[in-house]
XYZ file of C-alpha atoms in Angstrom:
733
model
C 0.000 0.000 0.000
C 1.325 3.439 -0.920
C 2.291 5.605 2.029
C 0.390 8.830 2.768
C 1.611 11.800 0.747
C 2.086 15.199 2.363
C 1.888 17.889 -0.303
C 4.503 20.613 -0.402
C 1.761 23.047 -1.297
C -0.128 21.871 1.788
C 2.894 22.885 3.861
C 3.115 26.181 1.978
C -0.268 27.067 3.460
C 1.108 26.312 6.942
C 4.174 28.435 6.194
C 2.002 31.356 5.162
C 0.293 31.172 8.548
C 3.726 31.376 10.188
C 4.724 34.394 8.094
C 1.476 36.148 9.041
C 2.100 35.498 12.722
C 5.731 36.619 12.541
C 4.584 39.931 11.075
C 1.750 40.498 13.564
C 2.147 43.566 15.826
C 1.619 41.532 19.007
C 4.474 39.144 18.232
C 6.774 41.916 17.003
C 6.101 44.031 20.114
C 6.738 41.046 22.347
C 10.160 40.414 20.790
C 11.128 44.079 21.008
C 11.464 43.571 24.741
C 14.607 41.403 24.395
C 17.277 41.862 21.692
C 18.223 38.197 21.827
C 14.671 37.199 21.159
C 14.481 39.625 18.271
C 17.481 37.942 16.684
C 15.866 34.556 17.155
C 12.706 35.864 15.543
C 14.629 37.080 12.508
C 16.442 33.752 12.319
C 13.091 31.946 12.290
C 11.976 34.078 9.342
C 15.147 33.282 7.389
C 14.991 29.564 8.169
C 11.352 29.231 7.136
C 12.151 30.968 3.835
C 14.988 28.472 3.301
C 12.517 25.646 3.802
C 9.832 27.114 1.570
C 11.944 27.026 -1.595
C 12.495 23.274 -1.114
C 8.839 22.311 -0.801
C 7.891 22.005 -4.460
C 10.826 19.728 -5.243
C 10.117 17.667 -2.115
C 6.481 17.239 -3.111
C 7.483 15.706 -6.432
C 10.202 13.454 -4.987
C 8.191 12.105 -2.060
C 6.088 10.109 -4.540
C 8.915 7.620 -4.984
C 11.239 8.475 -2.081
C 10.217 7.421 1.428
C 12.995 9.465 3.051
C 11.668 12.664 1.479
C 8.182 11.717 2.601
C 9.424 11.370 6.203
C 11.251 14.714 5.858
C 7.955 16.389 4.950
C 6.171 14.813 7.920
C 8.899 15.994 10.304
C 8.733 19.447 8.756
C 4.991 19.621 9.280
C 5.482 18.690 12.939
C 7.971 21.542 13.301
C 5.563 24.005 11.656
C 2.845 23.051 14.121
C 5.246 23.578 17.032
C 6.308 26.997 15.753
C 2.715 28.063 15.159
C 1.693 26.996 18.667
C 4.593 28.967 20.146
C 3.752 32.145 18.227
C 0.107 31.760 19.206
C 1.148 31.503 22.842
C 3.080 34.760 22.506
C 0.123 36.502 20.870
C -2.187 35.296 23.643
C 0.186 36.574 26.330
C 0.190 40.015 24.727
C -3.593 40.023 24.314
C -4.047 38.887 27.904
C -1.965 41.821 29.132
C -4.221 44.241 27.269
C -7.408 42.743 28.690
C -6.277 42.356 32.289
C -4.123 45.440 32.925
C -6.991 47.917 32.856
C -7.330 51.393 31.291
C -3.723 52.603 31.403
C -1.387 53.740 28.675
C -1.027 50.824 26.269
C 2.791 51.108 26.056
C 3.187 51.283 29.841
C 0.752 48.405 30.233
C 2.645 46.255 27.768
C 6.084 46.790 29.313
C 4.684 46.282 32.805
C 3.375 42.941 31.632
C 6.655 42.028 29.943
C 8.646 42.714 33.096
C 6.440 40.279 35.022
C 6.849 37.472 32.519
C 10.474 36.377 32.920
C 9.622 32.667 33.347
C 7.414 32.853 30.265
C 10.163 34.545 28.265
C 12.677 31.889 29.244
C 10.248 29.162 28.238
C 9.568 30.846 24.893
C 13.250 31.455 24.202
C 14.113 27.836 25.009
C 11.323 26.487 22.804
C 12.232 28.798 19.946
C 15.854 27.646 20.033
C 14.640 24.031 19.948
C 12.426 24.690 16.908
C 15.227 26.516 15.093
C 17.565 23.581 15.664
C 15.002 21.174 14.181
C 14.397 23.385 11.143
C 18.134 23.910 10.616
C 18.666 20.142 10.747
C 15.926 19.618 8.156
C 17.412 22.276 5.860
C 20.851 20.650 6.201
C 19.387 17.390 4.893
C 18.566 18.889 1.505
C 21.822 17.715 -0.109
C 21.533 14.159 1.178
C 17.934 14.004 -0.058
C 18.757 15.667 -3.371
C 16.336 18.530 -2.771
C 16.738 21.619 -4.923
C 15.458 25.138 -4.585
C 12.893 25.979 -7.225
C 9.745 27.939 -7.758
C 6.508 26.002 -7.959
C 5.019 25.235 -11.347
C 1.546 24.306 -10.290
C -1.273 24.263 -12.750
C -2.948 27.637 -12.889
C -6.142 27.867 -10.881
C -9.123 29.708 -12.274
C -12.350 29.958 -10.278
C -15.258 28.011 -11.731
C -18.808 29.012 -10.879
C -20.870 26.203 -9.394
C -24.513 25.373 -8.774
C -26.166 23.148 -6.198
C -28.512 21.727 -8.871
C -27.752 18.117 -9.768
C -26.969 17.388 -13.420
C -29.196 14.539 -14.598
C -26.949 14.032 -17.636
C -24.136 12.658 -15.463
C -25.013 9.055 -16.339
C -22.766 7.829 -19.161
C -22.843 4.356 -20.634
C -25.472 3.091 -18.222
C -28.683 3.169 -20.263
C -28.866 -0.624 -20.565
C -28.067 -1.072 -16.883
C -30.725 1.477 -15.987
C -33.402 -0.245 -18.047
C -32.586 -3.632 -16.530
C -32.963 -2.238 -13.002
C -36.154 -0.341 -13.840
C -37.775 -3.436 -15.347
C -36.949 -5.361 -12.186
C -38.579 -2.594 -10.161
C -41.699 -2.401 -12.294
C -42.324 -6.154 -12.355
C -44.182 -7.907 -9.548
C -42.293 -11.040 -8.548
C -43.928 -14.324 -9.423
C -42.883 -15.832 -6.099
C -44.849 -15.392 -2.913
C -42.485 -12.881 -1.330
C -43.771 -9.323 -1.103
C -40.279 -7.839 -0.913
C -37.821 -7.905 -3.823
C -34.093 -7.290 -3.294
C -31.869 -5.938 -6.077
C -28.153 -5.708 -5.217
C -26.001 -3.586 -7.548
C -22.448 -4.899 -7.168
C -19.292 -3.228 -8.503
C -15.907 -1.798 -7.570
C -15.462 1.642 -6.000
C -15.822 4.566 -8.409
C -17.658 2.526 -11.042
C -20.922 4.452 -10.663
C -23.216 2.318 -8.487
C -24.641 5.280 -6.586
C -25.055 7.371 -9.745
C -26.970 4.530 -11.420
C -29.179 4.050 -8.363
C -29.910 7.796 -8.252
C -30.845 7.803 -11.921
C -33.246 4.909 -11.389
C -34.621 6.402 -8.174
C -35.539 9.685 -9.892
C -37.029 8.145 -13.051
C -40.661 9.185 -13.591
C -41.781 5.580 -14.165
C -40.400 4.586 -10.788
C -42.014 7.553 -9.056
C -45.430 6.490 -10.362
C -44.974 2.854 -9.355
C -44.350 3.245 -5.611
C -46.374 4.828 -2.840
C -43.266 6.192 -1.185
C -39.494 6.050 -1.558
C -36.578 6.345 0.852
C -32.832 6.693 0.309
C -30.544 5.631 3.166
C -26.758 5.906 3.145
C -25.354 2.976 5.134
C -21.549 2.974 4.599
C -19.137 0.620 6.331
C -21.219 -0.224 9.376
C -24.769 -1.557 9.091
C -26.216 -0.433 12.408
C -29.675 -2.050 12.370
C -31.155 0.404 14.867
C -29.718 3.442 13.098
C -30.882 2.307 9.646
C -34.331 1.365 10.961
C -34.672 4.775 12.600
C -33.542 6.525 9.412
C -36.096 4.653 7.302
C -38.867 5.353 9.803
C -38.109 9.066 10.002
C -38.238 9.329 6.199
C -41.508 7.448 5.686
C -43.316 8.758 8.778
C -44.890 12.185 9.148
C -43.616 12.401 12.727
C -40.135 12.100 14.217
C -39.627 9.107 16.505
C -37.069 8.929 19.293
C -37.545 5.507 20.855
C -35.012 3.815 23.105
C -35.142 0.290 21.686
C -34.918 -1.395 18.305
C -38.177 -3.233 18.989
C -40.171 0.007 19.268
C -38.624 1.361 16.064
C -39.412 -1.848 14.184
C -43.007 -2.011 15.421
C -43.548 1.584 14.286
C -41.871 0.921 10.926
C -43.993 -2.163 10.325
C -47.136 -0.100 10.969
C -45.975 2.520 8.457
C -45.194 0.097 5.601
C -47.964 -2.489 6.043
C -49.788 -3.023 2.735
C -47.924 -0.121 1.116
C -45.739 -0.474 -1.957
C -42.394 1.193 -1.372
C -38.907 1.549 -2.838
C -35.943 1.658 -0.490
C -32.335 2.283 -1.538
C -29.570 1.222 0.859
C -26.445 2.844 -0.530
C -22.870 1.639 0.029
C -23.435 -1.463 2.147
C -20.505 -3.507 3.496
C -22.136 -5.756 6.096
C -22.579 -9.365 4.958
C -23.841 -10.825 8.236
C -27.031 -12.765 7.651
C -28.347 -12.218 11.197
C -28.152 -8.426 10.806
C -29.962 -8.516 7.471
C -32.631 -10.835 8.832
C -33.428 -8.424 11.672
C -33.406 -5.362 9.398
C -35.773 -6.837 6.810
C -38.412 -8.243 9.188
C -40.653 -5.139 9.443
C -40.148 -4.316 5.750
C -41.655 -7.644 4.685
C -45.034 -6.274 5.772
C -45.080 -4.025 2.702
C -47.361 -4.626 -0.263
C -46.397 -7.085 -2.988
C -43.997 -5.451 -5.420
C -42.068 -3.470 -2.781
C -38.364 -3.348 -3.631
C -35.014 -2.668 -2.007
C -31.972 -1.650 -4.061
C -28.648 -2.329 -2.336
C -25.404 -0.861 -3.701
C -22.239 -2.619 -2.562
C -18.673 -3.431 -3.566
C -18.934 -6.920 -2.048
C -20.476 -9.948 -3.731
C -20.739 -11.489 -0.258
C -23.378 -8.881 0.650
C -25.564 -10.033 -2.234
C -24.938 -13.670 -1.348
C -26.559 -13.423 2.106
C -29.849 -12.248 0.577
C -32.430 -14.737 -0.630
C -34.287 -14.598 -3.955
C -32.344 -11.636 -5.289
C -31.630 -10.312 -8.781
C -27.970 -9.303 -8.504
C -26.812 -6.771 -11.088
C -23.045 -6.659 -11.633
C -21.848 -3.272 -12.854
C -18.908 -3.284 -15.250
C -16.562 -0.527 -16.431
C -17.905 1.823 -19.080
C -16.371 1.762 -22.554
C -13.420 3.961 -23.460
C -15.667 5.994 -25.762
C -18.194 6.626 -22.996
C -15.386 7.376 -20.554
C -13.976 9.932 -23.001
C -17.399 11.560 -23.348
C -17.705 11.917 -19.572
C -14.156 13.270 -19.313
C -14.811 15.793 -22.108
C -18.034 16.966 -20.487
C -16.100 18.073 -17.408
C -12.860 19.107 -19.112
C -14.395 21.190 -21.908
C -17.819 22.018 -20.490
C -20.011 23.428 -23.239
C -17.040 24.179 -25.497
C -16.324 22.275 -28.681
C -13.396 19.970 -27.926
C -12.402 19.843 -31.604
C -11.259 23.453 -31.257
C -8.434 22.114 -29.081
C -6.896 19.276 -31.133
C -3.724 19.017 -29.043
C -5.734 18.813 -25.826
C -7.991 16.188 -27.400
C -4.965 14.094 -28.269
C -3.540 14.249 -24.740
C -7.026 13.748 -23.295
C -7.436 10.442 -25.131
C -4.274 9.140 -23.456
C -5.443 10.348 -20.040
C -8.803 8.613 -20.515
C -7.038 5.304 -21.187
C -5.529 5.543 -17.709
C -9.015 5.880 -16.185
C -9.674 2.199 -16.975
C -13.374 2.745 -17.550
C -14.067 4.191 -14.086
C -16.520 7.126 -14.246
C -15.249 8.697 -11.005
C -11.695 8.836 -12.366
C -12.843 10.410 -15.649
C -14.997 12.966 -13.849
C -12.248 13.916 -11.369
C -9.569 14.411 -14.029
C -11.966 16.277 -16.298
C -12.827 18.625 -13.432
C -9.115 19.098 -12.693
C -8.384 20.175 -16.278
C -11.564 22.190 -16.821
C -9.906 25.618 -16.808
C -6.552 24.524 -18.267
C -5.949 25.382 -21.903
C -2.198 24.870 -22.234
C -1.040 21.489 -23.633
C 1.898 21.437 -21.206
C -0.552 21.573 -18.283
C -2.416 18.530 -19.595
C 0.874 16.792 -20.383
C 2.051 17.207 -16.788
C -1.012 15.272 -15.643
C -0.512 12.541 -18.249
C 3.166 11.991 -17.427
C 3.027 12.439 -13.659
C 4.824 9.852 -11.495
C 1.680 9.313 -9.433
C 0.428 6.946 -12.148
C 3.367 4.670 -11.263
C 2.707 4.416 -7.522
C 2.111 0.897 -6.132
C -1.554 -0.011 -6.365
C -3.679 0.586 -3.290
C -7.247 1.617 -2.574
C -6.647 5.180 -3.829
C -7.170 5.714 -7.553
C -4.182 7.449 -9.199
C -6.639 9.806 -10.903
C -7.867 10.977 -7.506
C -4.324 11.430 -6.188
C -3.613 13.614 -9.203
C -6.715 15.710 -8.551
C -5.403 16.401 -5.051
C -1.793 16.826 -6.185
C -2.686 19.781 -8.408
C -4.921 21.575 -5.918
C -3.806 25.054 -4.772
C -2.209 24.994 -1.318
C -5.151 26.620 0.472
C -7.565 24.007 -0.900
C -5.237 21.118 -0.017
C -5.276 22.190 3.606
C -9.066 22.521 3.743
C -9.669 19.236 1.909
C -7.235 17.160 3.993
C -8.965 18.405 7.153
C -12.126 16.607 5.995
C -10.360 13.295 6.696
C -11.712 13.470 10.245
C -15.307 13.094 9.047
C -16.787 9.592 8.599
C -17.943 8.222 5.271
C -21.469 9.304 4.400
C -21.251 12.454 6.493
C -23.549 15.236 5.293
C -21.514 18.425 4.974
C -23.206 21.789 5.512
C -21.177 24.561 3.926
C -21.727 27.078 6.721
C -20.720 24.589 9.445
C -17.533 23.511 7.681
C -16.514 27.124 6.987
C -16.805 27.925 10.716
C -14.545 24.959 11.499
C -11.987 26.110 8.913
C -12.070 29.540 10.559
C -11.436 28.057 13.978
C -8.443 26.135 12.631
C -6.962 29.298 11.122
C -7.195 28.090 7.510
C -8.881 31.312 6.371
C -6.424 33.800 7.844
C -5.287 34.894 11.275
C -6.873 38.320 11.517
C -9.992 39.013 13.552
C -13.238 37.756 12.116
C -14.561 39.608 9.122
C -17.129 39.023 6.457
C -14.270 38.605 3.987
C -13.035 35.501 5.806
C -16.448 33.884 5.650
C -16.767 34.720 1.957
C -13.290 33.277 1.398
C -14.303 30.044 3.119
C -17.452 29.764 1.022
C -15.387 30.285 -2.124
C -12.990 27.532 -1.038
C -15.919 25.168 -0.506
C -17.497 26.047 -3.860
C -14.143 25.506 -5.546
C -13.887 22.011 -4.051
C -17.434 21.316 -5.278
C -16.498 22.456 -8.788
C -13.560 20.032 -8.706
C -15.867 17.146 -7.661
C -14.420 16.716 -4.159
C -17.923 17.372 -2.808
C -21.213 16.528 -4.507
C -24.734 17.824 -3.768
C -26.494 15.266 -1.594
C -29.747 15.264 -3.556
C -31.654 14.122 -0.445
C -34.979 15.918 0.018
C -34.447 15.740 3.787
C -31.046 17.474 3.460
C -31.446 19.726 0.397
C -28.521 22.025 1.229
C -26.057 19.325 2.236
C -23.126 17.823 0.345
C -21.490 14.419 0.458
C -18.034 13.109 -0.315
C -17.603 9.922 -2.349
C -16.133 7.084 -0.293
C -13.002 6.998 -2.445
C -12.559 10.756 -2.023
C -12.859 10.221 1.728
C -10.158 7.537 1.499
C -8.013 10.040 -0.407
C -8.433 12.651 2.337
C -7.383 10.141 4.983
C -4.386 9.130 2.899
C -3.036 12.650 2.384
C -3.749 13.730 5.977
C -1.888 10.733 7.391
C -1.540 10.572 11.166
C -2.269 14.285 11.590
C -6.025 13.627 11.243
C -7.607 10.688 13.075
C -11.059 9.234 13.686
C -11.611 7.401 16.969
C -14.499 4.962 16.569
C -15.996 3.074 19.508
C -16.728 0.140 17.199
C -13.084 -0.109 16.176
C -10.961 -2.594 18.100
C -7.952 -0.316 17.768
C -7.625 2.300 20.503
C -4.288 3.753 19.434
C -4.290 7.465 18.618
C -0.969 8.388 16.951
C 1.040 10.823 19.124
C 1.450 13.313 16.250
C -2.335 13.554 15.706
C -3.538 17.174 15.676
C -7.171 16.795 14.533
C -9.412 14.184 16.197
C -13.038 13.316 15.519
C -14.533 10.758 17.840
C -17.284 8.768 16.133
C -19.353 7.488 19.036
C -22.383 5.308 18.614
C -22.778 4.471 22.287
C -20.657 6.409 24.761
C -17.010 7.296 25.085
C -15.762 4.283 26.990
C -12.876 4.448 29.423
C -10.449 2.661 27.114
C -11.157 5.211 24.400
C -10.677 7.993 26.937
C -7.208 6.733 27.733
C -6.386 6.628 24.022
C -6.909 10.384 23.802
C -4.156 10.997 26.345
C -1.677 9.604 23.801
C -2.212 12.710 21.643
C -1.379 15.726 23.842
C -0.817 17.970 20.809
C -4.456 17.908 19.670
C -5.805 21.057 18.035
C -9.234 19.621 17.236
C -11.557 17.593 19.461
C -14.675 17.198 17.404
C -17.876 15.249 17.850
C -20.951 15.440 15.686
C -22.792 12.471 17.205
C -26.577 12.344 17.300
C -27.148 12.403 21.069
C -25.301 10.347 23.654
C -23.197 10.377 26.787
C -19.545 11.148 27.188
C -17.259 9.774 29.860
C -16.911 12.290 32.706
C -13.166 11.594 32.646
C -12.974 13.332 29.282
C -14.729 16.491 30.485
C -13.081 16.865 33.859
C -9.657 15.306 33.418
C -8.553 14.988 29.790
C -9.935 18.099 28.057
C -8.375 20.677 30.414
C -4.969 19.143 29.666
C -5.317 19.536 25.891
C -3.963 23.075 26.057
C -3.367 23.411 22.304
C -7.015 22.938 21.312
C -8.370 25.394 18.772
C -11.666 23.636 18.033
C -13.772 21.858 20.665
C -17.190 20.383 19.919
C -19.313 18.533 22.477
C -22.406 18.809 20.281
C -25.465 16.890 21.521
C -23.797 15.265 24.514
C -26.722 15.211 26.915
C -24.566 14.202 29.904
C -22.931 17.638 29.961
C -24.555 20.070 32.389
C -21.519 22.096 33.432
C -17.911 22.817 32.549
C -15.003 23.259 34.913
C -13.275 26.564 35.601
C -10.130 24.859 34.266
C -11.550 25.533 30.816
C -9.389 28.668 30.978
C -6.382 26.421 30.246
C -7.502 26.212 26.617
C -5.982 29.564 25.693
C -5.673 28.751 21.979
C -9.404 27.949 21.614
C -11.173 29.645 18.693
C -14.280 27.504 18.201
C -16.463 26.085 21.015
C -19.657 24.160 20.227
C -21.886 23.166 23.157
C -25.112 23.074 21.141
C -27.931 20.767 22.269
C -26.278 19.875 25.563
C -27.871 20.235 29.000
C -25.411 22.931 30.011
C -26.967 25.156 32.691
C -24.225 27.648 33.349
C -20.980 28.639 31.663
C -17.956 29.206 33.930
C -16.601 32.718 34.264
C -13.231 31.337 33.158
C -14.703 31.187 29.660
C -14.161 34.943 29.526
C -10.388 34.392 29.691
C -10.417 32.661 26.317
C -9.472 35.861 24.514
C -8.868 34.073 21.197
C -12.417 32.643 21.076
C -14.149 33.606 17.835
C -17.092 31.205 17.623
C -19.390 30.187 20.500
C -22.298 27.910 19.556
C -25.032 27.338 22.149
C -27.918 26.365 19.863
C -30.878 24.726 21.661
C -29.185 24.759 25.066
C -32.624 25.108 26.641
C -31.320 24.628 30.200
C -28.927 27.561 29.925
C -30.111 30.361 32.200
C -27.408 32.984 31.812
C -24.175 33.936 30.096
C -20.932 34.775 31.949
C -20.838 38.285 33.385
C -17.609 39.267 31.627
C -18.505 37.915 28.191
C -17.692 41.369 26.847
C -14.005 40.554 27.427
C -14.052 38.178 24.445
C -12.808 40.855 22.087
C -12.398 38.449 19.140
C -15.857 36.843 19.380
C -17.600 37.021 16.024
C -20.347 34.371 16.256
C -22.593 33.965 19.302
C -25.361 31.581 18.267
C -27.929 31.314 21.084
C -30.864 30.262 18.901
C -33.263 28.075 20.882
C -32.046 29.199 24.318
C -34.201 30.973 26.908
C -31.904 33.577 28.414
C -33.759 36.041 30.594
C -31.037 38.646 30.261
C -27.803 39.311 28.408
C -24.335 39.714 29.842
C -23.450 43.301 30.762
C -21.470 45.348 28.261
C -22.262 43.215 25.212
C -21.429 46.346 23.255
C -17.730 45.619 23.850
C -17.973 42.696 21.398
C -17.041 44.969 18.503
C -16.234 42.096 16.108
C -19.536 40.270 16.644
C -21.228 39.458 13.343
C -23.887 36.948 14.344
C -26.204 37.249 17.331
C -29.496 35.341 17.380
C -31.346 37.677 19.717
C -30.830 40.436 22.273
C -32.862 40.602 25.484
C -33.150 44.132 26.840
C -32.595 44.447 30.586
C -32.854 47.102 33.273
C -29.340 46.620 34.632
C -26.385 48.749 33.602
C -24.811 47.511 30.378
C -27.888 45.574 29.193
C -29.837 48.360 27.494
C -30.626 48.484 23.808
C -27.891 51.093 23.355
C -25.341 48.254 23.628
C -26.351 47.213 20.112
C -25.202 50.531 18.716
C -21.578 49.475 19.175
C -22.021 46.154 17.353
C -21.402 47.611 13.920
C -20.379 44.329 12.304
C -23.701 42.583 12.994
C -25.495 41.098 10.010
C -28.289 38.629 9.378
C -31.467 38.485 11.458
C -31.558 39.862 14.996
C -34.577 39.504 17.297
C -34.921 42.100 20.063
C -36.791 40.938 23.175
C -38.261 42.611 26.271
C -39.148 45.847 24.537
C -41.280 46.725 27.573
C -37.999 47.830 29.153
C -37.666 50.635 26.578
C -39.604 53.851 27.093
C -39.443 55.009 23.461
C -38.924 52.046 21.115
C -38.594 54.105 17.943
C -36.037 56.461 19.437
C -34.054 53.610 21.012
C -33.808 51.721 17.736
C -32.490 54.673 15.759
C -28.793 54.290 16.589
C -29.028 50.514 16.268
C -30.746 50.556 12.902
C -28.648 53.380 11.495
C -25.350 51.680 12.248
C -26.320 48.124 11.383
C -28.822 48.187 8.543
C -26.027 48.873 6.060
C -24.402 45.620 7.223
C -27.492 43.640 6.230
C -29.086 43.232 9.674
C -32.789 42.432 9.736
C -34.207 43.551 13.093
C -37.248 41.697 14.425
C -39.184 42.847 17.479
C -39.719 39.855 19.746
C -41.815 41.546 22.410
C -41.705 39.910 25.813
C -39.340 36.968 26.250
């Protein structure tokens, strides 16, 4: 199996973050206090520049050279260490500003510096250590044969995208489609009411696309009383799949505690009704699991059908009385047509004879796999120079040892711009079948610092949305097409495998159904996929990764081991993103939360949190605080106004009786769900007048506390309407 590849351009994005930090006023002012430190700072700038010119050559050579690949991994580790150190310096400077009070800023800063000798010694020692590592890596360039050169990446031109699915994506599958449709339209001659149709084929061959085409055909729509599409992926959790089916076919949402209750309800819903169910990407071939899953579905009317897409013949083999359809590769001609559709768009390919010639050779390397043709076509869509196409055709990636990653997909990643590589590789922490919401992912990218290091601004959000749209245009994300999730996107399983491959040990998913509990020590981004609760052995595994920057959970309700909340999390002092979304066992956080000084993104949505510790207000770097549907939350911390960098405060679905005093100090705040007017000092409607960056919808509550509503709203509306704020009057809370 080919080893994970770390792109030089990926590291270029990390280097740019370092350069931005080195030039920041807070870091520069800090180093002005000690001449020795200033020299070390300048040396760090020079050393990082020396490294940067080697990256493009290293990226090419790592494909066939394991030593270069290790060099890049070690370099990435060093970049993380340097970034953490500079962030620590910036926090120290920011902390001095917030805690020293209203005195002259220069006097305040130097007073703080004089009290920080131990901190300075620690920083100086760590900086020397990092410089030694970087110098050692630079010295290895001769032994590794690395040369300084400017990058020659393919030019990147933005392509406009649309969320509308293209029904013409199906190439070379008309016969397959008709076979499946005829099986769906025919009532089986046997006595069974339920017909099973497995579609079997290798990854990237188009099983899901074929099933979607059949699913949306008008003849199929007329045949069945209702339809449901369920993405299953690698684990067939009978309870989860049963619940998903029930919630699609039922007019009400069910939240039972046992499989039996779900199955009884599902049987009632499907009895004597003709339905079509698609189970996409199934890997489980255990007969006992299938037997349990199908029991309530057999109550459906005669002619009900289930389509199962799978890579494994063994999945089809455990089903009885099935019509297995084996999907083969499409022809070279059809593959070329699909490639041309994405490479040339609506343009006439004959106008580019040289590109057509090279394109034919590229298509041969796709081996009849639609996903490969689509990915490479998307990669070359805006490229019009023959040498750009030739670089793809003759790239060494085609010669890598075979593994589960298609060479065509590796090439699509290889030629991504550095900023997109970083954002894409981060998605390795999400499980297969995950539904991506653009706005949620952009907020995570912000928290990680992928969209710039400055305070929050609308430009950063727009940048993140453009990055996401660009990845969609290059076929790394696809519109979900699910009526229940109309604005969501999915990532093909093989694209997910690609993300995990390029991210290597730096991104890791901890799954409670996985026998392995080992979290690599160099892991920086962790997503725990919990279907039950975070067991003690999994808790211990987290302690093996003290350098974590991301601790993410997007589980649908559950409990988390108290050891994680009260013992492990406070020790993960480098965290930038922390999500405890939907963990109903959480009702409070410890004051030791203040240890997480690097934290930018905190998501406590849909927990039972009742009160937030005052120490939260010491997290001066915090930009995003999500408290959606925390209906037990009674108040916000008193000094919330100290969070000078806070830009998103989402309290939708909470029932706060009053706001924190001096909310007007949150000058960078762009999103606020509602504002409750109070009688206490610092809680009046005038606080909103200082929030000039607010946009979106804002509900104002408790207007009975305002003597003259129209007059009170004037400063608020005048300042904020130009930012796109829609003000709603919520009356009494």
